[in-house]
Short mmCIF file of C-alpha atoms and ligand atoms in Angstrom, two decimals:
data_model
loop_
_atom_site.label_atom_id
_atom_site.label_comp_id
_atom_site.label_asym_id
_atom_site.label_seq_id
_atom_site.Cartn_x
_atom_site.Cartn_y
_atom_site.Cartn_z
CA UNK N 1 -75.06 28.57 -0.49
CA UNK N 2 -76.18 24.93 0.54
CA UNK N 3 -73.07 22.61 0.44
CA UNK N 4 -74.46 18.92 -0.25
CA UNK N 5 -72.29 16.01 0.60
CA UNK N 6 -72.81 12.66 -1.02
CA UNK N 7 -72.34 9.47 1.15
CA UNK N 8 -72.28 6.54 -0.75
CA UNK N 9 -71.90 2.74 0.27
CA UNK N 10 -70.68 -0.15 -1.40
CA UNK N 11 -72.64 -2.08 -3.83
CA UNK N 12 -73.23 -4.94 -1.51
CA UNK N 13 -73.74 -3.04 1.71
CA UNK N 14 -76.67 -4.74 3.70
CA UNK N 15 -79.58 -2.37 4.33
CA UNK N 16 -82.13 -3.85 6.83
CA UNK N 17 -84.74 -3.31 9.50
CA UNK N 18 -84.84 -5.23 12.71
CA UNK N 19 -87.60 -6.49 15.21
CA UNK N 20 -87.63 -9.25 17.91
CA UNK N 21 -90.28 -12.06 18.37
CA UNK N 22 -91.96 -10.75 21.65
CA UNK N 23 -92.13 -6.97 20.71
CA UNK N 24 -94.34 -7.88 17.22
CA UNK N 25 -95.68 -11.20 17.14
CA UNK N 26 -98.36 -11.44 19.64
CA UNK N 27 -100.36 -14.80 19.49
CA UNK N 28 -98.55 -15.63 22.68
CA UNK N 29 -100.29 -18.74 23.48
CA UNK N 30 -101.19 -20.07 19.99
CA UNK N 31 -100.50 -23.18 17.98
CA UNK N 32 -98.79 -24.94 21.19
CA UNK N 33 -96.41 -21.91 22.11
CA UNK N 34 -95.31 -22.40 25.84
CA UNK N 35 -94.91 -19.29 28.12
CA UNK N 36 -92.10 -17.05 27.97
CA UNK N 37 -90.62 -14.91 31.08
CA UNK N 38 -91.56 -11.84 29.16
CA UNK N 39 -95.43 -13.13 29.03
CA UNK N 40 -95.00 -14.05 32.88
CA UNK N 41 -93.47 -10.92 33.52
CA UNK N 42 -95.94 -8.49 31.53
CA UNK N 43 -98.87 -10.44 33.14
CA UNK N 44 -97.69 -9.75 36.71
CA UNK N 45 -99.09 -6.50 38.08
CA UNK N 46 -96.68 -3.72 38.13
CA UNK N 47 -93.57 -4.55 36.07
CA UNK N 48 -94.61 -3.06 32.57
CA UNK N 49 -95.86 0.69 31.88
CA UNK N 50 -99.54 0.39 32.33
CA UNK N 51 -99.90 -3.25 32.48
CA UNK N 52 -98.72 -3.21 28.86
CA UNK N 53 -97.81 -6.95 27.41
CA UNK N 54 -97.22 -8.77 24.23
CA UNK N 55 -100.29 -11.18 24.15
CA UNK N 56 -101.25 -8.98 20.61
CA UNK N 57 -98.51 -6.60 20.04
CA UNK N 58 -98.46 -5.84 16.44
CA UNK N 59 -99.97 -8.89 15.30
CA UNK N 60 -97.33 -9.86 12.95
CA UNK N 61 -98.18 -13.84 13.66
CA UNK N 62 -101.32 -13.55 11.77
CA UNK N 63 -100.08 -10.58 9.50
CA UNK N 64 -96.67 -11.75 8.61
CA UNK N 65 -97.50 -11.84 4.62
CA UNK N 66 -98.75 -8.32 4.46
CA UNK N 67 -95.57 -7.08 6.60
CA UNK N 68 -93.48 -9.03 4.24
CA UNK N 69 -95.06 -6.95 1.33
CA UNK N 70 -94.50 -3.86 3.24
CA UNK N 71 -90.62 -4.81 3.89
CA UNK N 72 -90.72 -5.39 0.16
CA UNK N 73 -92.42 -2.10 -0.61
CA UNK N 74 -89.52 -0.16 1.22
CA UNK N 75 -86.83 -1.97 -0.82
CA UNK N 76 -85.36 -3.87 2.26
CA UNK N 77 -82.66 -5.94 1.56
CA UNK N 78 -82.24 -7.71 4.74
CA UNK N 79 -84.62 -8.20 7.57
CA UNK N 80 -83.38 -9.34 11.02
CA UNK N 81 -86.04 -10.88 13.36
CA UNK N 82 -85.79 -12.97 16.17
CA UNK N 83 -87.31 -17.20 17.01
CA UNK N 84 -89.26 -17.24 20.20
CA UNK N 85 -88.02 -20.41 22.03
CA UNK N 86 -91.22 -21.11 23.77
CA UNK N 87 -92.55 -21.51 20.41
CA UNK N 88 -90.56 -24.02 19.08
CA UNK N 89 -89.65 -25.88 22.57
CA UNK N 90 -92.62 -24.79 24.55
CA UNK N 91 -90.71 -26.42 27.58
CA UNK N 92 -87.28 -25.19 26.83
CA UNK N 93 -85.96 -28.53 26.16
CA UNK N 94 -87.13 -31.89 24.84
CA UNK N 95 -90.27 -32.03 22.72
CA UNK N 96 -90.48 -30.01 19.51
CA UNK N 97 -93.65 -27.78 18.56
CA UNK N 98 -93.43 -28.41 14.99
CA UNK N 99 -96.11 -25.84 14.15
CA UNK N 100 -93.85 -23.32 16.02
CA UNK N 101 -90.94 -24.43 13.56
CA UNK N 102 -93.24 -24.20 10.70
CA UNK N 103 -94.25 -20.74 11.27
CA UNK N 104 -90.41 -19.32 10.90
CA UNK N 105 -90.15 -21.86 8.11
CA UNK N 106 -92.83 -20.00 5.99
CA UNK N 107 -91.41 -16.57 7.25
CA UNK N 108 -87.80 -17.41 5.82
CA UNK N 109 -89.32 -18.70 2.71
CA UNK N 110 -91.48 -15.55 2.46
CA UNK N 111 -88.61 -13.38 2.91
CA UNK N 112 -86.39 -15.32 0.46
CA UNK N 113 -89.45 -14.88 -2.21
CA UNK N 114 -89.34 -11.15 -2.09
CA UNK N 115 -85.29 -11.08 -2.06
CA UNK N 116 -85.14 -10.27 1.29
CA UNK N 117 -81.81 -11.98 3.26
CA UNK N 118 -82.91 -13.46 6.68
CA UNK N 119 -80.90 -12.76 9.67
CA UNK N 120 -82.10 -14.93 12.87
CA UNK N 121 -81.51 -14.10 16.23
CA UNK N 122 -82.11 -17.00 18.16
CA UNK N 123 -82.49 -15.46 21.85
CA UNK N 124 -83.80 -12.01 22.13
CA UNK N 125 -85.18 -12.28 25.63
CA UNK N 126 -88.12 -14.45 25.69
CA UNK N 127 -86.67 -17.57 27.80
CA UNK N 128 -89.13 -20.50 27.86
CA UNK N 129 -90.51 -19.76 31.72
CA UNK N 130 -89.73 -23.55 32.23
CA UNK N 131 -86.17 -22.80 31.90
CA UNK N 132 -86.64 -19.84 34.47
CA UNK N 133 -88.45 -22.63 36.82
CA UNK N 134 -85.19 -24.68 36.62
CA UNK N 135 -82.92 -22.19 37.28
CA UNK N 136 -83.01 -19.69 34.23
CA UNK N 137 -79.56 -18.22 32.69
CA UNK N 138 -78.06 -18.62 35.89
CA UNK N 139 -78.00 -22.27 35.80
CA UNK N 140 -75.56 -24.01 33.67
CA UNK N 141 -78.32 -26.16 32.28
CA UNK N 142 -79.73 -23.26 30.58
CA UNK N 143 -76.66 -22.99 28.42
CA UNK N 144 -76.68 -26.60 27.21
CA UNK N 145 -80.41 -26.17 26.53
CA UNK N 146 -79.76 -23.24 24.42
CA UNK N 147 -77.43 -25.47 22.24
CA UNK N 148 -80.44 -27.91 21.91
CA UNK N 149 -82.68 -25.24 20.54
CA UNK N 150 -79.98 -23.58 18.17
CA UNK N 151 -79.74 -27.29 16.82
CA UNK N 152 -83.38 -28.04 16.36
CA UNK N 153 -83.88 -24.33 14.45
CA UNK N 154 -80.53 -24.70 12.45
CA UNK N 155 -81.24 -28.09 11.09
CA UNK N 156 -84.62 -26.96 9.92
CA UNK N 157 -83.57 -23.05 8.56
CA UNK N 158 -80.08 -23.90 8.15
CA UNK N 159 -80.21 -24.92 4.32
CA UNK N 160 -81.88 -21.08 3.74
CA UNK N 161 -80.73 -19.12 6.25
CA UNK N 162 -77.14 -17.95 5.84
CA UNK N 163 -76.97 -15.16 8.86
CA UNK N 164 -77.25 -16.28 12.31
CA UNK N 165 -77.28 -14.54 15.67
CA UNK N 166 -77.05 -16.18 18.81
CA UNK N 167 -77.73 -13.64 21.21
CA UNK N 168 -78.92 -10.18 21.60
CA UNK N 169 -77.20 -7.91 24.07
CA UNK N 170 -76.39 -10.33 26.90
CA UNK N 171 -75.86 -7.12 28.97
CA UNK N 172 -79.65 -6.56 29.15
CA UNK N 173 -80.17 -10.25 29.88
CA UNK N 174 -77.62 -10.17 32.68
CA UNK N 175 -78.32 -6.64 34.04
CA UNK N 176 -81.51 -5.81 33.10
CA UNK N 177 -82.97 -8.96 34.02
CA UNK N 178 -81.13 -10.22 36.89
CA UNK N 179 -79.38 -7.11 38.69
CA UNK N 180 -81.89 -4.23 38.13
CA UNK N 181 -85.14 -6.09 38.05
CA UNK N 182 -86.73 -4.02 35.28
CA UNK N 183 -86.75 -6.89 32.56
CA UNK N 184 -87.80 -10.21 32.78
CA UNK N 185 -87.40 -12.43 35.21
CA UNK N 186 -87.09 -9.54 37.55
CA UNK N 187 -83.98 -10.26 39.90
CA UNK N 188 -82.01 -8.10 41.78
CA UNK N 189 -79.12 -10.30 42.54
CA UNK N 190 -75.32 -9.76 42.09
CA UNK N 191 -74.41 -13.54 41.85
CA UNK N 192 -77.07 -14.37 39.38
CA UNK N 193 -75.97 -11.82 37.39
CA UNK N 194 -72.63 -12.72 37.14
CA UNK N 195 -73.50 -16.50 36.64
CA UNK N 196 -76.06 -15.00 33.52
CA UNK N 197 -73.01 -13.09 31.97
CA UNK N 198 -71.05 -16.09 31.69
CA UNK N 199 -73.75 -18.66 30.80
CA UNK N 200 -75.13 -16.28 27.73
CA UNK N 201 -71.53 -16.10 26.40
CA UNK N 202 -71.07 -19.72 27.01
CA UNK N 203 -74.03 -20.82 25.33
CA UNK N 204 -73.09 -18.67 22.36
CA UNK N 205 -69.78 -20.15 22.23
CA UNK N 206 -71.03 -23.78 22.30
CA UNK N 207 -73.81 -22.70 19.59
CA UNK N 208 -71.29 -21.54 17.15
CA UNK N 209 -70.04 -24.69 15.67
CA UNK N 210 -73.58 -26.16 15.84
CA UNK N 211 -74.59 -23.39 13.52
CA UNK N 212 -71.73 -23.64 11.33
CA UNK N 213 -72.47 -27.77 11.14
CA UNK N 214 -76.14 -27.46 10.44
CA UNK N 215 -76.06 -24.25 8.22
CA UNK N 216 -72.82 -24.79 5.91
CA UNK N 217 -71.29 -21.76 4.54
CA UNK N 218 -73.31 -19.62 7.13
CA UNK N 219 -72.07 -16.35 8.73
CA UNK N 220 -72.25 -16.67 12.59
CA UNK N 221 -72.20 -13.74 15.35
CA UNK N 222 -73.64 -12.19 18.26
CA UNK N 223 -74.82 -8.91 18.86
CA UNK N 224 -73.81 -6.47 21.74
CA UNK N 225 -75.05 -3.09 23.00
CA UNK N 226 -71.35 -1.81 23.30
CA UNK N 227 -71.35 2.01 24.66
CA UNK N 228 -69.11 4.78 23.59
CA UNK N 229 -68.18 6.12 27.12
CA UNK N 230 -66.71 9.32 28.16
CA UNK N 231 -66.02 10.67 31.40
CA UNK N 232 -67.69 13.90 32.49
CA UNK N 233 -64.73 15.55 33.37
CA UNK N 234 -60.94 14.66 33.73
CA UNK N 235 -60.82 14.63 37.11
CA UNK N 236 -59.10 11.26 38.62
CA UNK N 237 -62.41 10.11 40.05
CA UNK N 238 -64.41 10.40 36.86
CA UNK N 239 -61.90 8.74 35.00
CA UNK N 240 -61.99 5.82 36.95
CA UNK N 241 -65.44 5.46 36.96
CA UNK N 242 -65.67 5.76 32.95
CA UNK N 243 -62.98 2.81 33.16
CA UNK N 244 -65.41 0.98 35.02
CA UNK N 245 -68.38 1.96 33.33
CA UNK N 246 -66.34 0.72 30.01
CA UNK N 247 -65.55 -2.66 31.85
CA UNK N 248 -69.06 -3.43 32.74
CA UNK N 249 -70.59 -2.63 29.54
CA UNK N 250 -68.20 -3.33 26.96
CA UNK N 251 -64.80 -5.64 28.06
CA UNK N 252 -67.20 -7.95 30.30
CA UNK N 253 -68.51 -9.39 27.08
CA UNK N 254 -65.95 -8.29 24.55
CA UNK N 255 -62.94 -9.28 26.41
CA UNK N 256 -63.86 -13.22 26.62
CA UNK N 257 -65.66 -13.19 23.29
CA UNK N 258 -62.26 -12.24 21.46
CA UNK N 259 -60.00 -14.56 23.50
CA UNK N 260 -58.90 -12.14 26.64
CA UNK N 261 -60.51 -13.80 29.65
CA UNK N 262 -62.50 -11.87 31.92
CA UNK N 263 -60.91 -8.49 32.77
CA UNK N 264 -59.31 -8.41 36.20
CA UNK N 265 -60.84 -4.95 37.17
CA UNK N 266 -64.51 -5.97 36.56
CA UNK N 267 -64.38 -9.22 38.11
CA UNK N 268 -62.87 -7.52 41.46
CA UNK N 269 -65.44 -5.19 41.30
CA UNK N 270 -68.03 -7.80 40.84
CA UNK N 271 -66.12 -9.69 44.01
CA UNK N 272 -66.71 -6.63 46.15
CA UNK N 273 -70.33 -6.78 45.18
CA UNK N 274 -70.42 -10.27 47.01
CA UNK N 275 -70.45 -12.22 43.51
CA UNK N 276 -67.89 -14.53 41.55
CA UNK N 277 -67.23 -15.72 38.32
CA UNK N 278 -67.01 -19.43 39.75
CA UNK N 279 -69.43 -20.68 37.33
CA UNK N 280 -66.52 -20.73 34.87
CA UNK N 281 -64.95 -24.07 34.15
CA UNK N 282 -62.15 -25.25 32.57
CA UNK N 283 -62.44 -25.16 28.89
CA UNK N 284 -65.33 -22.56 28.96
CA UNK N 285 -63.28 -19.44 28.18
CA UNK N 286 -61.77 -21.23 24.83
CA UNK N 287 -65.39 -22.20 24.07
CA UNK N 288 -66.72 -18.50 24.54
CA UNK N 289 -64.09 -17.19 22.27
CA UNK N 290 -65.30 -19.49 19.40
CA UNK N 291 -64.33 -17.29 16.06
CA UNK N 292 -67.14 -15.63 14.60
CA UNK N 293 -67.81 -14.22 11.11
CA UNK N 294 -69.10 -10.68 12.65
CA UNK N 295 -69.91 -8.58 15.58
CA UNK N 296 -73.00 -6.86 15.78
CA UNK N 297 -73.77 -3.87 17.89
CA UNK N 298 -76.77 -1.92 18.79
CA UNK N 299 -76.26 1.96 18.94
CA UNK N 300 -78.89 4.39 20.34
CA UNK N 301 -76.67 6.90 22.30
CA UNK N 302 -73.51 7.11 24.41
CA UNK N 303 -72.75 7.22 28.21
CA UNK N 304 -71.23 10.31 29.88
CA UNK N 305 -70.04 9.09 33.19
CA UNK N 306 -69.27 10.71 36.52
CA UNK N 307 -68.23 9.40 39.60
CA UNK N 308 -71.40 10.79 41.23
CA UNK N 309 -73.69 8.22 39.25
CA UNK N 310 -71.59 5.32 38.59
CA UNK N 311 -70.97 2.86 38.63
CA UNK N 312 -74.20 0.65 38.70
CA UNK N 313 -73.76 -0.41 34.95
CA UNK N 314 -76.10 1.96 33.44
CA UNK N 315 -75.52 4.76 30.76
CA UNK N 316 -75.42 7.95 32.61
CA UNK N 317 -75.81 11.32 30.75
CA UNK N 318 -74.82 13.94 32.75
CA UNK N 319 -75.01 16.75 30.51
CA UNK N 320 -78.64 18.43 30.94
CA UNK N 321 -79.09 20.45 28.14
CA UNK N 322 -78.35 17.95 24.87
CA UNK N 323 -80.97 16.75 22.41
CA UNK N 324 -82.74 13.49 23.64
CA UNK N 325 -85.14 11.35 21.96
CA UNK N 326 -88.50 10.63 23.74
CA UNK N 327 -86.40 7.64 25.87
CA UNK N 328 -84.38 10.37 27.23
CA UNK N 329 -81.54 9.16 25.23
CA UNK N 330 -79.03 11.95 23.97
CA UNK N 331 -78.71 11.99 20.44
CA UNK N 332 -75.05 11.96 19.85
CA UNK N 333 -74.30 10.84 16.31
CA UNK N 334 -70.17 10.73 16.75
CA UNK N 335 -70.27 8.04 19.31
CA UNK N 336 -71.00 5.79 16.36
CA UNK N 337 -67.68 6.38 14.65
CA UNK N 338 -65.87 6.15 18.10
CA UNK N 339 -67.52 3.02 18.81
CA UNK N 340 -66.72 1.42 15.50
CA UNK N 341 -63.28 2.37 15.60
CA UNK N 342 -62.63 1.47 18.96
CA UNK N 343 -64.48 -2.07 18.54
CA UNK N 344 -62.42 -2.75 15.36
CA UNK N 345 -59.14 -1.48 16.23
CA UNK N 346 -58.99 -2.92 19.31
CA UNK N 347 -60.77 -6.43 18.89
CA UNK N 348 -60.48 -7.03 15.36
CA UNK N 349 -63.80 -8.80 14.78
CA UNK N 350 -63.72 -10.40 11.30
CA UNK N 351 -66.29 -7.70 10.30
CA UNK N 352 -69.23 -5.87 11.78
CA UNK N 353 -72.88 -5.04 11.28
CA UNK N 354 -75.00 -2.00 12.97
CA UNK N 355 -77.92 -4.76 14.18
CA UNK N 356 -79.77 -1.76 15.79
CA UNK N 357 -80.03 2.01 15.49
CA UNK N 358 -82.98 4.21 15.70
CA UNK N 359 -85.21 6.62 17.88
CA UNK N 360 -88.19 6.82 19.72
CA UNK N 361 -90.59 9.63 18.71
CA UNK N 362 -94.12 9.50 19.06
CA UNK N 363 -95.12 11.78 15.86
CA UNK N 364 -98.25 10.39 14.74
CA UNK N 365 -100.14 10.92 11.35
CA UNK N 366 -101.27 14.21 10.49
CA UNK N 367 -104.88 15.20 9.14
CA UNK N 368 -103.72 13.98 5.85
CA UNK N 369 -102.47 10.51 7.01
CA UNK N 370 -99.07 11.28 6.90
CA UNK N 371 -96.51 10.87 9.56
CA UNK N 372 -93.80 13.53 9.24
CA UNK N 373 -91.17 12.02 11.73
CA UNK N 374 -88.23 14.52 10.72
CA UNK N 375 -86.33 14.21 13.71
CA UNK N 376 -85.88 10.17 13.24
CA UNK N 377 -85.24 10.73 9.78
CA UNK N 378 -82.30 13.00 10.72
CA UNK N 379 -81.16 10.77 13.58
CA UNK N 380 -80.84 7.63 11.18
CA UNK N 381 -79.35 10.13 8.71
CA UNK N 382 -76.81 11.07 10.83
CA UNK N 383 -75.78 8.04 12.52
CA UNK N 384 -75.24 6.77 8.85
CA UNK N 385 -73.05 9.35 7.99
CA UNK N 386 -70.86 8.38 10.92
CA UNK N 387 -70.95 4.72 9.89
CA UNK N 388 -69.34 5.92 6.69
CA UNK N 389 -67.01 7.78 8.28
CA UNK N 390 -65.70 4.89 10.20
CA UNK N 391 -65.81 2.81 7.07
CA UNK N 392 -63.18 5.45 5.59
CA UNK N 393 -61.11 5.07 8.58
CA UNK N 394 -60.87 1.01 7.93
CA UNK N 395 -63.67 -0.35 9.77
CA UNK N 396 -65.25 -3.47 7.62
CA UNK N 397 -68.84 -2.65 8.28
CA UNK N 398 -71.13 -4.69 6.04
CA UNK N 399 -74.74 -3.47 7.09
CA UNK N 400 -77.06 -1.47 9.03
CA UNK N 401 -80.28 -2.31 10.36
CA UNK N 402 -82.53 0.36 11.59
CA UNK N 403 -84.51 -0.49 15.05
CA UNK N 404 -87.33 -0.72 14.36
CA UNK N 405 -89.42 -1.96 11.14
CA UNK N 406 -92.52 -0.68 13.00
CA UNK N 407 -93.63 0.48 16.30
CA UNK N 408 -93.73 -2.01 18.76
CA UNK N 409 -93.58 -3.39 22.41
CA UNK N 410 -90.78 -1.34 24.02
CA UNK N 411 -90.26 -4.11 26.76
CA UNK N 412 -90.95 -2.43 30.27
CA UNK N 413 -92.30 1.00 28.39
CA UNK N 414 -94.93 -1.15 26.91
CA UNK N 415 -96.37 0.83 23.81
CA UNK N 416 -95.59 4.15 25.01
CA UNK N 417 -92.41 4.55 23.19
CA UNK N 418 -92.72 4.19 19.06
CA UNK N 419 -89.33 3.37 17.47
CA UNK N 420 -90.71 2.29 14.25
CA UNK N 421 -90.47 3.82 10.69
CA UNK N 422 -93.86 2.58 9.99
CA UNK N 423 -96.65 3.75 12.32
CA UNK N 424 -98.70 0.98 13.88
CA UNK N 425 -102.31 2.04 14.95
CA UNK N 426 -102.65 -0.78 17.66
CA UNK N 427 -106.54 -0.57 17.56
CA UNK N 428 -106.76 -1.35 13.95
CA UNK N 429 -103.45 -2.90 13.27
CA UNK N 430 -103.07 -0.51 10.54
CA UNK N 431 -99.27 0.23 9.40
CA UNK N 432 -98.50 3.70 7.87
CA UNK N 433 -94.95 4.26 6.69
CA UNK N 434 -93.45 7.32 8.21
CA UNK N 435 -91.40 9.94 6.33
CA UNK N 436 -88.31 7.98 7.55
CA UNK N 437 -89.67 4.89 5.89
CA UNK N 438 -89.81 6.65 2.52
CA UNK N 439 -86.44 8.59 2.83
CA UNK N 440 -84.62 4.70 3.77
CA UNK N 441 -86.51 3.54 0.92
CA UNK N 442 -84.59 5.67 -1.13
CA UNK N 443 -81.31 5.57 0.52
CA UNK N 444 -81.17 1.90 -0.30
CA UNK N 445 -82.22 2.40 -3.98
CA UNK N 446 -79.62 4.84 -4.36
CA UNK N 447 -77.10 3.17 -2.02
CA UNK N 448 -76.45 6.64 -0.18
CA UNK N 449 -77.95 10.02 -0.02
CA UNK N 450 -77.28 13.66 0.37
CA UNK N 451 -76.04 15.21 3.32
CA UNK N 452 -77.13 19.03 3.24
C1 FCB E 1 -82.30 -2.65 22.40
C2 FCB E 1 -83.28 -3.91 22.29
C3 FCB E 1 -84.70 -3.61 21.31
C4 FCB E 1 -85.15 -2.41 21.39
C5 FCB E 1 -84.22 -1.29 21.38
C6 FCB E 1 -84.86 0.05 21.45
O1 FCB E 1 -81.78 -2.62 23.34
O2 FCB E 1 -82.42 -4.85 21.64
O3 FCB E 1 -85.23 -5.03 21.33
O4 FCB E 1 -85.77 -2.50 22.74
O5 FCB E 1 -83.43 -1.22 22.47
#
C-alpha cells in the first residue's frame, strides 16, 4: 500500500523563482551600461569554464516580456531578480544612466501587471569595474558607493517594490572573490577578504534606513548562504574543525548582523592568517545590526567537516557514497530543516525566506521535446517537505524561491551547469519548461503537494 502524505502551506505563502542579472541578462554593454567585475573576469582567459561569459547569457535583457509571460504561465507569485549596478551607475558613483533605470522600471511594471511580486536584490556580485579600480570591496568607499546606488534605485522603484534584498551571499563576495580567487575580482588575499566581509555588511546596514525612507512600508533583508555543518566524526579534531567552519561560514556574518559583534574565535583565526578586522570603525557594528524584516537563505547542500580537509572556508562533503547533483553537491534535504531551526532559534530573525534552493542536472529535451528532470523535481519536493517541517516546529518561514527560473550562466562553471526549471537552448534562446516547472506550477496552484 502506498501512503500519501499531504504537505500544505499557509494561504499567503510566497512562491517564487530567482535569477541574477549577470547570469541571465546579456547585453552587457548596451544602452550605456558600464563594465562590471564579472565582465572583466569572464573576458580574462582561464577564469571561467571554456571561456564562457555573460555577454549574451539568456538574452533576458531583450526577451524579458516573453520571460514574464512564461513566469505568469507557471503561476509564479513572486520573482527575485537582481539589478546590475553598472547599468544604473556605469562608473559606480555619480552620473546615473537613465536607460538602465528605465529597464528595471519596465520590468517591475511588467511583473506587477502580471500579478507577480518583485523581490529586488541590489548586489548579486556584478560590482562596477570602476569601483574595483578604486579598491573594490576591501575599500570603505565602496560601501559608501553602495548606499548611493541603493538610494538611486529605491527612489525610482520604491513606490512599487515592497521587498528589498541588499546583498546576495556576502560570503561568496568575500571568500570566493577575494580569498580563493575563483569569482570576480579573483583575488587571493586574506586581508582583502576580511575587509570585504566588513564592508559588505556595513554597506548593508547603511542601506537599510535608506531603503526604508525611499520605499515606505517595504520589507528589507539580506540573503546569506549559511550551511548546516556536521563533524565527520566525534573526534576532538573534527569537532573543532566543524566549529571553525561554522564560524567562517555562518557566525562571521550572522553574529554581527544580529548585534553580537564578530565572533572572537573567527577573528583570532583570521589574525593567524595575517589579516585583521581593523576596518571596523566606531559605530560600524551598530550600523551592521540594523533591524531587518527577514533573513533570506540560499541552501543547496550541507557541510560534513573533518580536520583533514578543514579549515579553508569551503564546505566539504567527506562521505563518498552519497547522492550528489552534477555540481558534486550532496543531496541532503534534512539540512534545510536543521538550518532553518538553528537560524531561527539562535538568532530570532523577524521572519525567514528561502531565497534560493535547487539543483544542477543536465537532463535535456527528449525526442518529443519534453524535459524529464525527475531528480530535480524530487530534490525540490523533498526540500519543501523539510521547509514545512521547520514551519511546524515554529519557524516563521514566509516564502520559497526556486533557483533558478531558467538555465543560466553559472559563474565559474559557465553554461556547463543547468539549474533551471526551464530549459534554455543557448543557440536559439528557446525556453522549454521542464517537468519540474509544471510540477512546481501545480504546487503553487494547490498550495502544497502529495508526498508519496
Ligand atoms: C548561489 C548563487 C546563485 C547560483 C547558485 C547555484 O550561490 O547565489 O547565483 O549561482 O548558487
